[in-house]
Every structure is written in structure tokens, then in C-alpha cells.
mmCIF file of C-alpha atoms in Angstrom:
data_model
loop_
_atom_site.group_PDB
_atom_site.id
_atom_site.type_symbol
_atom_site.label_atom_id
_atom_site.label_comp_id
_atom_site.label_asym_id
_atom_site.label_seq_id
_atom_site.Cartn_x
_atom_site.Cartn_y
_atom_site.Cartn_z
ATOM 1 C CA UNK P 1 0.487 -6.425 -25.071
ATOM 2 C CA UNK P 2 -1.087 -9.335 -27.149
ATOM 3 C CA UNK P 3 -2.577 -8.222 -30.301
ATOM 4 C CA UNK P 4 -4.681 -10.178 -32.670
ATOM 5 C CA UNK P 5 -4.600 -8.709 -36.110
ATOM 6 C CA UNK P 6 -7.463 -9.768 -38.602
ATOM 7 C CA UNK P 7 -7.525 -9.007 -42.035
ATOM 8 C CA UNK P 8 -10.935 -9.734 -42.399
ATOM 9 C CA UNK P 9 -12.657 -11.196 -45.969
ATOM 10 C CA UNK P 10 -14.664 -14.347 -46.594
ATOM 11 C CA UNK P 11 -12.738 -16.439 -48.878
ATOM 12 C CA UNK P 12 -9.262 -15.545 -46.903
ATOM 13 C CA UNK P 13 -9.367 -13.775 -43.205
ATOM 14 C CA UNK P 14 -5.719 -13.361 -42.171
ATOM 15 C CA UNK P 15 -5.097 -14.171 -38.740
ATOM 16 C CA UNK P 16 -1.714 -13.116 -36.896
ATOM 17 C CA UNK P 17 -1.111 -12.780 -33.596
ATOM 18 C CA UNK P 18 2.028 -10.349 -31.907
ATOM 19 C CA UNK P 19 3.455 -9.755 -28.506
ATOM 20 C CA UNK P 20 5.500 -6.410 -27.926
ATOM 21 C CA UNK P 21 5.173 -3.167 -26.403
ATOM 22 C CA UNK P 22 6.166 0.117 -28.238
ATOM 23 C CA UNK P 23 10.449 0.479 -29.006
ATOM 24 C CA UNK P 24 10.960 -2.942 -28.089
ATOM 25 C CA UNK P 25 11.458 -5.968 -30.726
ATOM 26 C CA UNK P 26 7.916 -7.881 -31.319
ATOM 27 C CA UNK P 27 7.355 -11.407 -30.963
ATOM 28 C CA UNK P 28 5.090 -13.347 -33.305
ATOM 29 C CA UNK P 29 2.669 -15.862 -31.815
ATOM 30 C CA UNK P 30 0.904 -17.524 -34.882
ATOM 31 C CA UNK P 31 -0.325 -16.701 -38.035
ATOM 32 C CA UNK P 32 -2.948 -18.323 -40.451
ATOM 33 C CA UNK P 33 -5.693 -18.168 -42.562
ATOM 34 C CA UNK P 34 -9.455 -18.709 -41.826
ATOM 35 C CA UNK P 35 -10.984 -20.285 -45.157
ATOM 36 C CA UNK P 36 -14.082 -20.635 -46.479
ATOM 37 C CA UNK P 37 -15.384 -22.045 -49.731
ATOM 38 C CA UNK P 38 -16.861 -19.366 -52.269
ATOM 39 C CA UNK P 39 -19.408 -22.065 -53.494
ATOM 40 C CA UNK P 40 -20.818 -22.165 -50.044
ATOM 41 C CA UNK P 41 -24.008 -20.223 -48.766
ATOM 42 C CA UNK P 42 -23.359 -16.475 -46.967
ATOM 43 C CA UNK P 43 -24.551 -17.661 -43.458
ATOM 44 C CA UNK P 44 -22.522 -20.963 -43.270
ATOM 45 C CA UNK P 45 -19.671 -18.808 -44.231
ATOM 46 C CA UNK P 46 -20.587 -17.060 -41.606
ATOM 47 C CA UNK P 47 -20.845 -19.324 -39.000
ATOM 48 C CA UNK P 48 -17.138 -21.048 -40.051
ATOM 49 C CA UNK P 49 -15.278 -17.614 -39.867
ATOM 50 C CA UNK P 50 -16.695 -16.955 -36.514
ATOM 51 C CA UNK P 51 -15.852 -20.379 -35.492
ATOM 52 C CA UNK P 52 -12.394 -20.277 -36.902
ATOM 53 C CA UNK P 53 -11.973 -16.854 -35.154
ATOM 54 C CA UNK P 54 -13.222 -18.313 -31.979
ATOM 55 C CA UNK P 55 -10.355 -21.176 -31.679
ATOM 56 C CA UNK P 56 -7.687 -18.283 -32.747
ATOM 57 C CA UNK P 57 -9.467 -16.045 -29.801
ATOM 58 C CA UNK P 58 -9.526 -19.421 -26.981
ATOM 59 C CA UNK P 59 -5.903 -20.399 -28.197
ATOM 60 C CA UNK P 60 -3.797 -17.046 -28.083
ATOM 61 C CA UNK P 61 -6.185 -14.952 -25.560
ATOM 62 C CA UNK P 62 -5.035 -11.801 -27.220
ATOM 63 C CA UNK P 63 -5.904 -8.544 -24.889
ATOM 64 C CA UNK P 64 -6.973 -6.550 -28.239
ATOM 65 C CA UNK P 65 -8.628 -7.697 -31.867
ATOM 66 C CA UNK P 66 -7.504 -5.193 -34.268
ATOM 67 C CA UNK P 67 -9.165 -4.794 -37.489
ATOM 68 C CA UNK P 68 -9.268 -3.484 -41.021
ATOM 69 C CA UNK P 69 -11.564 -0.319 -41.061
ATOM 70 C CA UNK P 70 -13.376 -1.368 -44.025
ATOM 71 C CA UNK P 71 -14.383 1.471 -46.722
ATOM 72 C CA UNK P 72 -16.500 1.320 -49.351
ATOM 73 C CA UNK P 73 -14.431 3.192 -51.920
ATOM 74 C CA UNK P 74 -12.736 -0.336 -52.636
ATOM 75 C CA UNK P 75 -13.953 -3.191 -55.454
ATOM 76 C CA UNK P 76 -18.262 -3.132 -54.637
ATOM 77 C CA UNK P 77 -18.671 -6.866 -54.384
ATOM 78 C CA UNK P 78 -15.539 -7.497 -52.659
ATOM 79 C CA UNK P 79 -15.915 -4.587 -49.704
ATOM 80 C CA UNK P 80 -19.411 -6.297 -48.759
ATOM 81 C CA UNK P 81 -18.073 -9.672 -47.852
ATOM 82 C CA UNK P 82 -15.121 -7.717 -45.790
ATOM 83 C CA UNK P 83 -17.630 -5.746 -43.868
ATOM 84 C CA UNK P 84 -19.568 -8.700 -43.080
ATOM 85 C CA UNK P 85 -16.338 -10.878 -41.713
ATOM 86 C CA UNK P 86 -15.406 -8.092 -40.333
ATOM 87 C CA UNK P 87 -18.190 -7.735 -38.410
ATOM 88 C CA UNK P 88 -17.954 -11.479 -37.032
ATOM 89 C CA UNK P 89 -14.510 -11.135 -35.913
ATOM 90 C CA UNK P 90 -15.884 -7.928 -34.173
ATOM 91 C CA UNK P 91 -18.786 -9.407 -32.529
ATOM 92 C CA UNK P 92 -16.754 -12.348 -31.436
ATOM 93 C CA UNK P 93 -13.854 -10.441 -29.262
ATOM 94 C CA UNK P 94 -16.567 -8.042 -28.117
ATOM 95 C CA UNK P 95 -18.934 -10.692 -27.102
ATOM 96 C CA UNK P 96 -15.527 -11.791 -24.699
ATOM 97 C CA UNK P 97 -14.840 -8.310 -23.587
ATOM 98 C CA UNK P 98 -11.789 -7.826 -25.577
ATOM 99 C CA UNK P 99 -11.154 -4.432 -26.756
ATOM 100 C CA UNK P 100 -11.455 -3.944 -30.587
ATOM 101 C CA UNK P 101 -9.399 -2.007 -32.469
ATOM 102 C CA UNK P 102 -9.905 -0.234 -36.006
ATOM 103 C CA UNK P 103 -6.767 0.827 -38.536
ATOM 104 C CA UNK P 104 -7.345 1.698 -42.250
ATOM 105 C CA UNK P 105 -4.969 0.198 -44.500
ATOM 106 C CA UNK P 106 -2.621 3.509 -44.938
ATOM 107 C CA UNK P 107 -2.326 3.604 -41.375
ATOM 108 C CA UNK P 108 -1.414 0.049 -41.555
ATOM 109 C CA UNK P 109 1.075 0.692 -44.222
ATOM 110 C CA UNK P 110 2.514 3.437 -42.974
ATOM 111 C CA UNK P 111 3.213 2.335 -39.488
ATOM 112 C CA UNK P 112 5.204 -0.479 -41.212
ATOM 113 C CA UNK P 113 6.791 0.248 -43.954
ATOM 114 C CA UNK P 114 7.253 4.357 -43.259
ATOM 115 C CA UNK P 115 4.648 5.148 -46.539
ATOM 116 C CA UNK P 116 0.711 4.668 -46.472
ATOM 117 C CA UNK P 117 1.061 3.729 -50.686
ATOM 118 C CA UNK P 118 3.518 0.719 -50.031
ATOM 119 C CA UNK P 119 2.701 -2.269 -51.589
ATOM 120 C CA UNK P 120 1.888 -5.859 -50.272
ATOM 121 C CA UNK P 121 5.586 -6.879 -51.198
ATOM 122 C CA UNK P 122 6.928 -4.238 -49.474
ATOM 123 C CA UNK P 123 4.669 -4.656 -46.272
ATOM 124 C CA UNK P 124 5.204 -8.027 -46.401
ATOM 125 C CA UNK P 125 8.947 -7.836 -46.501
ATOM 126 C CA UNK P 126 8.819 -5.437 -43.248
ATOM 127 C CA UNK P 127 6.264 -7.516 -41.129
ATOM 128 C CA UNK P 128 9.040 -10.242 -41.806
ATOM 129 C CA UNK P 129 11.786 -8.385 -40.554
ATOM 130 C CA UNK P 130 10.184 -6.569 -37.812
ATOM 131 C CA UNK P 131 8.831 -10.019 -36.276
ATOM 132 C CA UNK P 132 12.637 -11.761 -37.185
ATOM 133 C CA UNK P 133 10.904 -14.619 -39.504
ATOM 134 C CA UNK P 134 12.897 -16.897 -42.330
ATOM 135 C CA UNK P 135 10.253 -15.731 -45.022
ATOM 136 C CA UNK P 136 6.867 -13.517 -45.964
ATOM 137 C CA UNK P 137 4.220 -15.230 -44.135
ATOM 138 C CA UNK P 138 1.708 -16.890 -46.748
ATOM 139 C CA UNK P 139 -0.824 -15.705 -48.163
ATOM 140 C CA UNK P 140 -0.509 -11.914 -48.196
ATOM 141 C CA UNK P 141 -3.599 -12.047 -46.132
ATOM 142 C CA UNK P 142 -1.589 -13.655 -43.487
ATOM 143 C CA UNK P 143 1.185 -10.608 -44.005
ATOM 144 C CA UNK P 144 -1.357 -8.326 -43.601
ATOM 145 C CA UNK P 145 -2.997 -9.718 -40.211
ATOM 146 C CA UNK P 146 0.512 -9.571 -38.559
ATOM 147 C CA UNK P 147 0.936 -5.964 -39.617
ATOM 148 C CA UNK P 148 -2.784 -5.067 -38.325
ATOM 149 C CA UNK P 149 -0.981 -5.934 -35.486
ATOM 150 C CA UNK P 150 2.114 -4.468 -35.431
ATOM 151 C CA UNK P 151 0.549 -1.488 -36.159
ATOM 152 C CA UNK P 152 -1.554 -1.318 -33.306
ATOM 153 C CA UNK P 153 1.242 -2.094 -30.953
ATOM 154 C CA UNK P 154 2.915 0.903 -31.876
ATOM 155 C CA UNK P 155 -0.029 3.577 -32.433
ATOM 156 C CA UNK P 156 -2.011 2.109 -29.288
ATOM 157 C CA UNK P 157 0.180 4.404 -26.965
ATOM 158 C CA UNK P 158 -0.058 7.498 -29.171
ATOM 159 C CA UNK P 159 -4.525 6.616 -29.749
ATOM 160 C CA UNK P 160 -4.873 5.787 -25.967
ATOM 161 C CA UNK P 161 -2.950 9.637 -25.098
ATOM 162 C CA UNK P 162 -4.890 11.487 -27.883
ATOM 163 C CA UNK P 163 -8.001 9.389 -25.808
ATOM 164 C CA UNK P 164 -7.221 11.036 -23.211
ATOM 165 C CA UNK P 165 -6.794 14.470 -23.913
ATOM 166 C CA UNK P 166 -10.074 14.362 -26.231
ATOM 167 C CA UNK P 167 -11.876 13.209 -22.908
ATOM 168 C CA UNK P 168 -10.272 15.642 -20.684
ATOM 169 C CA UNK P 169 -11.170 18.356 -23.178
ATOM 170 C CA UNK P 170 -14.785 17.291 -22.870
ATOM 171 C CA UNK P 171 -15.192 17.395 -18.906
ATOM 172 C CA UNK P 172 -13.093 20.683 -19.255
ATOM 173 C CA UNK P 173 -15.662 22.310 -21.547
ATOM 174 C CA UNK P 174 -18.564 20.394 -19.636
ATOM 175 C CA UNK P 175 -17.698 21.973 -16.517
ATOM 176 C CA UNK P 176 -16.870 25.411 -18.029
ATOM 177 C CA UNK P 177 -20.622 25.449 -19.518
ATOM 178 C CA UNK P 178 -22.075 24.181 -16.151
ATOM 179 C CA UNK P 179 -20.174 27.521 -14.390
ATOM 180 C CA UNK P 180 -21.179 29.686 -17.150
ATOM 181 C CA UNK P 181 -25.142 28.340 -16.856
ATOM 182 C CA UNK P 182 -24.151 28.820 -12.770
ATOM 183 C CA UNK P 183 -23.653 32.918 -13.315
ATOM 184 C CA UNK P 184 -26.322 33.566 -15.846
ATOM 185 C CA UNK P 185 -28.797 32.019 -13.690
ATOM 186 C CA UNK A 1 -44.305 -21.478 -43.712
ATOM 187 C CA UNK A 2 -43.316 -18.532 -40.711
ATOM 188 C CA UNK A 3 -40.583 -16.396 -41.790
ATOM 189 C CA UNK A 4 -38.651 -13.798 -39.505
ATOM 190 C CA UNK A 5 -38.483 -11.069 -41.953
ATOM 191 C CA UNK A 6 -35.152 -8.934 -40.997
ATOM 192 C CA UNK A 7 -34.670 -4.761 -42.109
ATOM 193 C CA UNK A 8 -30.808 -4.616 -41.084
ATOM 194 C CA UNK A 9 -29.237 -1.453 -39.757
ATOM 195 C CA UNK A 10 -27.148 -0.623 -36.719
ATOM 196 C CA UNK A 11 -29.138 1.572 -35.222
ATOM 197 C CA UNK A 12 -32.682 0.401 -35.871
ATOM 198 C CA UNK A 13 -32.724 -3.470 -37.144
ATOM 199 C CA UNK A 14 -36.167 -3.920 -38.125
ATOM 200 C CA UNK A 15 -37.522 -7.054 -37.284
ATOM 201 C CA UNK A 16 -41.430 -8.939 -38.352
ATOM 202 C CA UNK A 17 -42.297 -12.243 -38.116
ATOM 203 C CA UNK A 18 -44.980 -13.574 -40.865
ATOM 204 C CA UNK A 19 -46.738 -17.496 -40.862
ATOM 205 C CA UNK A 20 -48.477 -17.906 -44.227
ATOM 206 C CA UNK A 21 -48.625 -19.194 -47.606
ATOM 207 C CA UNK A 22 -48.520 -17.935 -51.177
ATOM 208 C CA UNK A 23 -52.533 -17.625 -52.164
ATOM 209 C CA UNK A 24 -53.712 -17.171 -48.285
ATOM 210 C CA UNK A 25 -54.235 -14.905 -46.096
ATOM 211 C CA UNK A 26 -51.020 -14.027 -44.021
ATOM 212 C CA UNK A 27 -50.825 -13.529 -40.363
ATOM 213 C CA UNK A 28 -48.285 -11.250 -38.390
ATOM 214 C CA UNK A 29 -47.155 -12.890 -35.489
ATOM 215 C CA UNK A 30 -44.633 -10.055 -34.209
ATOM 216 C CA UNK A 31 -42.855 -6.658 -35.138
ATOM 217 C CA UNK A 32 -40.645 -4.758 -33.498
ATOM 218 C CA UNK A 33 -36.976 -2.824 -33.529
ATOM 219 C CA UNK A 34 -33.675 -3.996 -32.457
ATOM 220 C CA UNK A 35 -31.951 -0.894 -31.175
ATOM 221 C CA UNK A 36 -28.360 -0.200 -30.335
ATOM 222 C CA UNK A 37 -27.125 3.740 -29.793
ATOM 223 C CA UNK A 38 -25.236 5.502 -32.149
ATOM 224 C CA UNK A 39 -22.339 6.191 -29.316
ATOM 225 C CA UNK A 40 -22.093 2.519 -28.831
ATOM 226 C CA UNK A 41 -18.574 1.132 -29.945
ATOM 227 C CA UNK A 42 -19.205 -0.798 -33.075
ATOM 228 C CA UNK A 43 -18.332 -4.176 -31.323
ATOM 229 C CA UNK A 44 -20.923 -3.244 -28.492
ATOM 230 C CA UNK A 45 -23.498 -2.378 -31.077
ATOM 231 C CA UNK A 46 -22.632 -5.790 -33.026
ATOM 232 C CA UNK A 47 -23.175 -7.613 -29.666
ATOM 233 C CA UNK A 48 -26.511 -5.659 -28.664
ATOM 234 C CA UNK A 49 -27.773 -6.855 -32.511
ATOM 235 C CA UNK A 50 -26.597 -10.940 -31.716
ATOM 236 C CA UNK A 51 -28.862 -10.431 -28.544
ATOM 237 C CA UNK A 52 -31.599 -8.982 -30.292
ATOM 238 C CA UNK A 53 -32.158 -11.049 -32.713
ATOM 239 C CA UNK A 54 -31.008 -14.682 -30.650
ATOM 240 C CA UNK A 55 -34.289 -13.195 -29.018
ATOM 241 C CA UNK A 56 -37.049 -13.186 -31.704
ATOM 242 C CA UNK A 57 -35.419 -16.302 -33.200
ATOM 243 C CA UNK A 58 -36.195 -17.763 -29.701
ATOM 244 C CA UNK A 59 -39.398 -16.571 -29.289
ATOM 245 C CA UNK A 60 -40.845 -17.190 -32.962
ATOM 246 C CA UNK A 61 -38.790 -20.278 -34.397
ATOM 247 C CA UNK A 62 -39.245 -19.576 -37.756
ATOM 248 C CA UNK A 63 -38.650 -21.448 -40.431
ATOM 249 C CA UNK A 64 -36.949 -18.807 -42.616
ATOM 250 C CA UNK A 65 -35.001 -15.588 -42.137
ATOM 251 C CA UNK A 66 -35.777 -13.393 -45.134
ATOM 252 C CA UNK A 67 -33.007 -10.262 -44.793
ATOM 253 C CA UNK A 68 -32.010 -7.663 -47.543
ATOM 254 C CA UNK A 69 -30.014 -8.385 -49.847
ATOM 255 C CA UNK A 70 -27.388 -5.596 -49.221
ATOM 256 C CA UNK A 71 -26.323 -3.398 -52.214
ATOM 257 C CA UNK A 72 -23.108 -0.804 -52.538
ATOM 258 C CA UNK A 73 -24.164 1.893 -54.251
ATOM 259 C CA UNK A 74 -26.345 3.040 -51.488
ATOM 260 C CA UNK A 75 -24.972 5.723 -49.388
ATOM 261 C CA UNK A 76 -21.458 4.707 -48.508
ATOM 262 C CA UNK A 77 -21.880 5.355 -44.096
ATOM 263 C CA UNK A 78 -24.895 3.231 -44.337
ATOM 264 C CA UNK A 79 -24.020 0.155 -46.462
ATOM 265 C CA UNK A 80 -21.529 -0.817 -43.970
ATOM 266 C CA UNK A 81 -23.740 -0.885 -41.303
ATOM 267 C CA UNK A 82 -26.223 -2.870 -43.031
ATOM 268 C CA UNK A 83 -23.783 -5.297 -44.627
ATOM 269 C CA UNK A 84 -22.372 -5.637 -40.677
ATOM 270 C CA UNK A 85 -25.922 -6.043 -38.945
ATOM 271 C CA UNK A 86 -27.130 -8.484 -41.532
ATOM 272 C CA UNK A 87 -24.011 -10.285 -41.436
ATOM 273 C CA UNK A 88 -24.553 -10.553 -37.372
ATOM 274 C CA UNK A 89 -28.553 -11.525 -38.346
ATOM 275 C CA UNK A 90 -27.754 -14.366 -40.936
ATOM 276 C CA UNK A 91 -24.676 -15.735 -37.999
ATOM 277 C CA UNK A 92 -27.630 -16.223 -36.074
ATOM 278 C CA UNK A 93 -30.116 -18.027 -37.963
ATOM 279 C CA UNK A 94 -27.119 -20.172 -39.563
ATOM 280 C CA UNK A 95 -25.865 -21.315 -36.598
ATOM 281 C CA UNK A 96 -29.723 -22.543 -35.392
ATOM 282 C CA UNK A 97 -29.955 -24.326 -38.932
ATOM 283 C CA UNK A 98 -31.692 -21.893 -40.027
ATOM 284 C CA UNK A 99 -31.981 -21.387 -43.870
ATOM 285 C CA UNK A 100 -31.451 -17.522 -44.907
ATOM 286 C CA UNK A 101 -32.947 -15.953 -48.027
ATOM 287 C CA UNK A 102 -31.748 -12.569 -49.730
ATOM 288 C CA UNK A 103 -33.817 -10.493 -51.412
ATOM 289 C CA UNK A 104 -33.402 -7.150 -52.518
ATOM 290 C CA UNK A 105 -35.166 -3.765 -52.197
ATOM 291 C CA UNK A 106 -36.839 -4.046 -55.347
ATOM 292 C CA UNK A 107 -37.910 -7.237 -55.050
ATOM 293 C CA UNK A 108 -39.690 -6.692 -51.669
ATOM 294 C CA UNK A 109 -41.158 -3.339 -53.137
ATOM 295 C CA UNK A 110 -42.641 -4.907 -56.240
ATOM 296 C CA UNK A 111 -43.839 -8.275 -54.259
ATOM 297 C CA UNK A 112 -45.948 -6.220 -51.984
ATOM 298 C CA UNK A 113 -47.402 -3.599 -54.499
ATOM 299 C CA UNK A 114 -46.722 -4.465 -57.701
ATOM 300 C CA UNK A 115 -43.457 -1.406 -58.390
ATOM 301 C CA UNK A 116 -40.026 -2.024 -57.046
ATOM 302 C CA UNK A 117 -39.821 1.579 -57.230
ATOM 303 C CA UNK A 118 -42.621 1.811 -54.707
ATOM 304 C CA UNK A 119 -41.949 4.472 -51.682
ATOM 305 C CA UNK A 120 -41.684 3.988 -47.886
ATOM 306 C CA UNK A 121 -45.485 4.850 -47.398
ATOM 307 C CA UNK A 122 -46.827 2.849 -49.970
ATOM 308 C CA UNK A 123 -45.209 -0.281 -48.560
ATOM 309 C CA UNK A 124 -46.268 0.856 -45.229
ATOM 310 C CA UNK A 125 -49.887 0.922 -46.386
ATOM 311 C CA UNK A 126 -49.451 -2.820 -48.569
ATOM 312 C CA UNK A 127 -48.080 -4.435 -45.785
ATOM 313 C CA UNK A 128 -50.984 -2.660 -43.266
ATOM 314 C CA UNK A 129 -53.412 -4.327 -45.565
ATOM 315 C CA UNK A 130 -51.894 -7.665 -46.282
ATOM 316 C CA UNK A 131 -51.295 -8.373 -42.653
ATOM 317 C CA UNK A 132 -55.216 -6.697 -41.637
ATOM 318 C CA UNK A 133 -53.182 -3.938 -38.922
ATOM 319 C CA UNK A 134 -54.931 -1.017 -37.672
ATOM 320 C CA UNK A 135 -52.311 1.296 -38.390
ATOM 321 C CA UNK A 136 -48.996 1.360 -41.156
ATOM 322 C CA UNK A 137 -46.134 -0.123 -38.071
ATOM 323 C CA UNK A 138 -43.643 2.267 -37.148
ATOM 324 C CA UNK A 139 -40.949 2.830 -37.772
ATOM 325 C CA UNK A 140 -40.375 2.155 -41.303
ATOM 326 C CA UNK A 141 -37.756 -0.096 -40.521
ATOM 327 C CA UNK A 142 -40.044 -2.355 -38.435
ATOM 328 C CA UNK A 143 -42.497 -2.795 -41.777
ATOM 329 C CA UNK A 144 -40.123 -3.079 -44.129
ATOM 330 C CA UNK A 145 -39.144 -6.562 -41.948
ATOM 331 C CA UNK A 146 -42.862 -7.429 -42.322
ATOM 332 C CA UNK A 147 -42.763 -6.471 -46.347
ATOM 333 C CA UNK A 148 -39.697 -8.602 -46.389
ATOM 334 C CA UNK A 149 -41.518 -11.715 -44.408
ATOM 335 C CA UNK A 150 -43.835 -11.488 -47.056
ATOM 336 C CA UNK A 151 -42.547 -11.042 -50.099
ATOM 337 C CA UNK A 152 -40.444 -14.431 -49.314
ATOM 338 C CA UNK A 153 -43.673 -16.465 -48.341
ATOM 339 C CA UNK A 154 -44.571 -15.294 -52.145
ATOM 340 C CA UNK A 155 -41.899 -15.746 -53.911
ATOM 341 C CA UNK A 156 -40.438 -18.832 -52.028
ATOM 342 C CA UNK A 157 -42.441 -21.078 -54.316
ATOM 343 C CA UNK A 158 -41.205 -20.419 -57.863
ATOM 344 C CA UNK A 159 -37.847 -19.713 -55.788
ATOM 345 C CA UNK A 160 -37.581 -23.272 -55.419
ATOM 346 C CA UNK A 161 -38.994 -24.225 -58.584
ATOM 347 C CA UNK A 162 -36.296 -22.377 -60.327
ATOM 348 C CA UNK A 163 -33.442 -23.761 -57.632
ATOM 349 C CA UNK A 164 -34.920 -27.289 -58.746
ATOM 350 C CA UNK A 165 -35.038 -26.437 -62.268
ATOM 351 C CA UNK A 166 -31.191 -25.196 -62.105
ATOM 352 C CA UNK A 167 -29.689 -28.195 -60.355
ATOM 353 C CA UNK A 168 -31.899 -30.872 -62.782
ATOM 354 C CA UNK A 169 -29.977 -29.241 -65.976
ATOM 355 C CA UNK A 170 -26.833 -28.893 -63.757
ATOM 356 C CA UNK A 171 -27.422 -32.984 -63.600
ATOM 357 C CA UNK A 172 -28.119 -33.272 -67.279
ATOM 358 C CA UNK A 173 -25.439 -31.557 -68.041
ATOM 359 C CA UNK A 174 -22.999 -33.476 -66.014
ATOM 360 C CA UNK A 175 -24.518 -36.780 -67.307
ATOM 361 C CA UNK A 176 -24.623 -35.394 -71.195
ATOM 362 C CA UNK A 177 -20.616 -34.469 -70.475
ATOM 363 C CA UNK A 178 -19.647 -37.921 -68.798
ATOM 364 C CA UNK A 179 -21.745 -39.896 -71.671
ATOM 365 C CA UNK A 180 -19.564 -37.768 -74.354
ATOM 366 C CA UNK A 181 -16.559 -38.410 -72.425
ATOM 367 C CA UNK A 182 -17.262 -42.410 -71.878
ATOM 368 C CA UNK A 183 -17.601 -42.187 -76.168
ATOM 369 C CA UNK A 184 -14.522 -40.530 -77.107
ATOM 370 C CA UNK A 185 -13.040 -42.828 -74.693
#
């Protein structure tokens, strides 16, 4: 599986890309950073990070985007201009048909590093031993991108079974209420 | 001036389109609602918004896209919605060349009848008025777009004015601090 990880923002959206399947040693594709200036106005900000996630989306053809969930618990002005970078990076894979995928940080954290309250050194320091590099990818957005997707690498078997059983639960209820309705009528 | 006035949400994006100028009478030129469902994935729902709007911007070629400015301390579900779908509405205008205004809820409220703590129906019944309509448009959403519309065509004049006003003393300035410079040189 080839995951693209974004850690989304508008000054700084990580970008890291990972090959791997679950229990077996990843393989990091690229990493970077899509920039753009703070002086600049909101919708040309816009249109660069959805241009700079397009080439990292034509380059890598990654079969899933996976994503910050954003929450709005964090810093006010800050959690806006995630949600809205966010939501180009989402718009672009979807707009190709590639799946997207939401983690929140802890989950993030925690699938790397074993604790959902480690730190950016410490995730950083795992992402670069989990994908064999010489150093922490720079800046800790970048870090963060490439554990977006290591994370999703490993919980995407575990999310698409729990898929499962929530839909089989449904049809298995949906049916039981249609034979119920069947005898009452 | 004709201004695509934009309400943003991710389930109902309201959407008005405006031609006027400050002192005349204004004319509506469309309203409507961009829907997507609630059981949409978010990407799908992002995509479904892009469409929408590409749509009216097609149609009505406006000049302007007037959208609200988006505030956190709203209700937390909500505000990341609306920070998502008008991210998605000023991609669309910026990529056209379209320039994109922000104003916020207050500022729309008091431009249309004179209280920014105005409620839903007495905007409704402003922007019924203004605009000569039959009936307050429904949803809400769909005249709040409209009330938006409008309160830029007002307030786009001493907008500028004060933009102008900025970047002349931003000029002084600079020439003031190079004259100093060239003395103590």
C-alpha cells in the first residue's frame, strides 16, 4: 500500500509519502513541505497548496491521502487555516478517486511511538527509525506527514475489519427488523 | 459591480449573486443552495461543494466572491465545516482570478439593517426589501449569501479607500525611513 500522509496547515503542509503493508519494514518514497507565504491573500494560498498537493498526488500516485483530523480544541487562529488546507488536500485526492483517510494526532502518536502524549522529538526520532533514514526529516511538519502515514499503514487493516463488522451488523439488524415487520403484519 | 455572495456550510452552502452599486438600487441575479448529504464522506462532500460552486461562478461571472469570514468560537462541529466549505469556495474563485472578500457576521448583519446583532428574520426581511423579492428566500442560508452580496457592494468603497489609505502611509513610511537612513549615512 502507498500512503500519502499530509500534515495539513497553510504556512507548512508536510508531505510524506510510505510504501509497506502491516509487520513488514516500510519504505519511504519522498517527503517535503508545501509552502506558502503568510503575507499572501487566503485564496492564493489556496490555490498554491492545492497545486503543490497536486504534483505530490501526479508524482507518487499514492492509493490513500491520509490526513490530520483537525479539532478545534487547538490554538483558534491556527486550527482555521488547518481545516481549510486540510480541506484542499481532501478535495484534491477525492476529486481523483483516492480514498481519504482521517487520524487524530494521539492516534498518530500512539501508533508510532507506543504513547498518544509523545512529543514531536520523540515521533520524529521513531518515523526515522521505522522508515531506516540517516536523520529526522525537516521540518517537524515533514516528520509528522511520514507518520500520518505510517500510521495508517498499520491501523488500515484493523479500521477496514472493524468496517466490516459495523456494516455486517447493520444488514444483520436491517434484515432482523424487515422479519419482525414480516410477522406483525 | 456583481458579487457572488457565498453562506458556507457543508451541508447547505448558501449561494446569491448581487450586480449593484453603493447608493443604487441593487438587483438579484440568482439564489440558491449548494447541497451535499450529511452521510457523504467528507472528501465526497468537499467535491460535491467544488462542483457547486465552479457552477454559479460559470453561470454569473462575477466580479467578486464575498464569503464569511469564519470565526472559532462558534460551535466547535460547525466551524470546521464552514472553515472547509469556504476554503473549497475561495479555491474556486482564486483559481478563476477571482478576488475574494471576508466579511464577518456582524458586519453583514449591521450593513443590511443597521445592528450586527440583528436575527435570522430580520436579515431575511432587509435583504427581501433591498433586492424588491416577493417573499424572505429560503432557506436562511440562501439569504444570508444575498445579505453577504450586499453588504460588500456597500462597503467595498471605503474598503478600498482605507486599503489605499494603508499602503500610501506604508509608502511614506518606507520613504521617511530610507531618507533617515540616506542622512545618518
Amino acid at each position: 500500500m502507498r500512503v500519502l500522509g499530509v500534515d495539513p496547515g497553510l504556512t507548512r503542509c508536510g508531505v510524506g509519502v510510505v510504501d509497506g503493508v502491516a509487520g513488514r519494514p516500510l519504505t519511504m518514497r519522498g517527503v517535503g513541505v508545501v509552502r506558502t507565504p503568510a503575507d499572501a491573500e487566503l485564496g492564493h494560498r489556496l490555490v498554491a497548496i492545492e497545486q503543490g498537493i497536486e504534483e505530490w498526488l501526479e508524482e507518487h500516485r499514492p492509493e490513500v491521502l491520509a490526513v490530520e483530523r483537525v479539532f478545534s480544541q487547538h490554538n483558534v487562529r491556527t486550527v482555521m487555516g488547518t481545516a481549510q488546507a486540510s480541506a484542499v488536500a481532501m478535495l484534491c485526492a477525492s476529486r481523483r478517486g483516492i480514498p481519504v483517510a482521517l487520524h487524530t494526532p494521539s492516534e498518530v502518536k500512539a501508533a508510532v511511538t507506543g504513547s498518544g502524549r509523545a512529543d514531536k522529538a520523540q515521533v520524529g526520532a521513531m518515523v526515522t527509525r521505522l522508515l531506516r533514514l540517516d536523520a529526522p526529516p525537516r521540518p517537524a511538519d515533514a516528520a509528522d506527514a511520514l507518520a500520518l502515514a505510517i500510521c495508517h499503514i498499520w491501523r488500515a487493516p484493523a479500521q477496514s475489519r472493524l468496517q466490516q463488522a459495523v456494516a455486517r451488523n447493520r444488514l444483520e439488524q436491517a434484515v432482523a427488523k424487515h422479519a419482525s415487520k414480516g410477522r406483525t403484519a
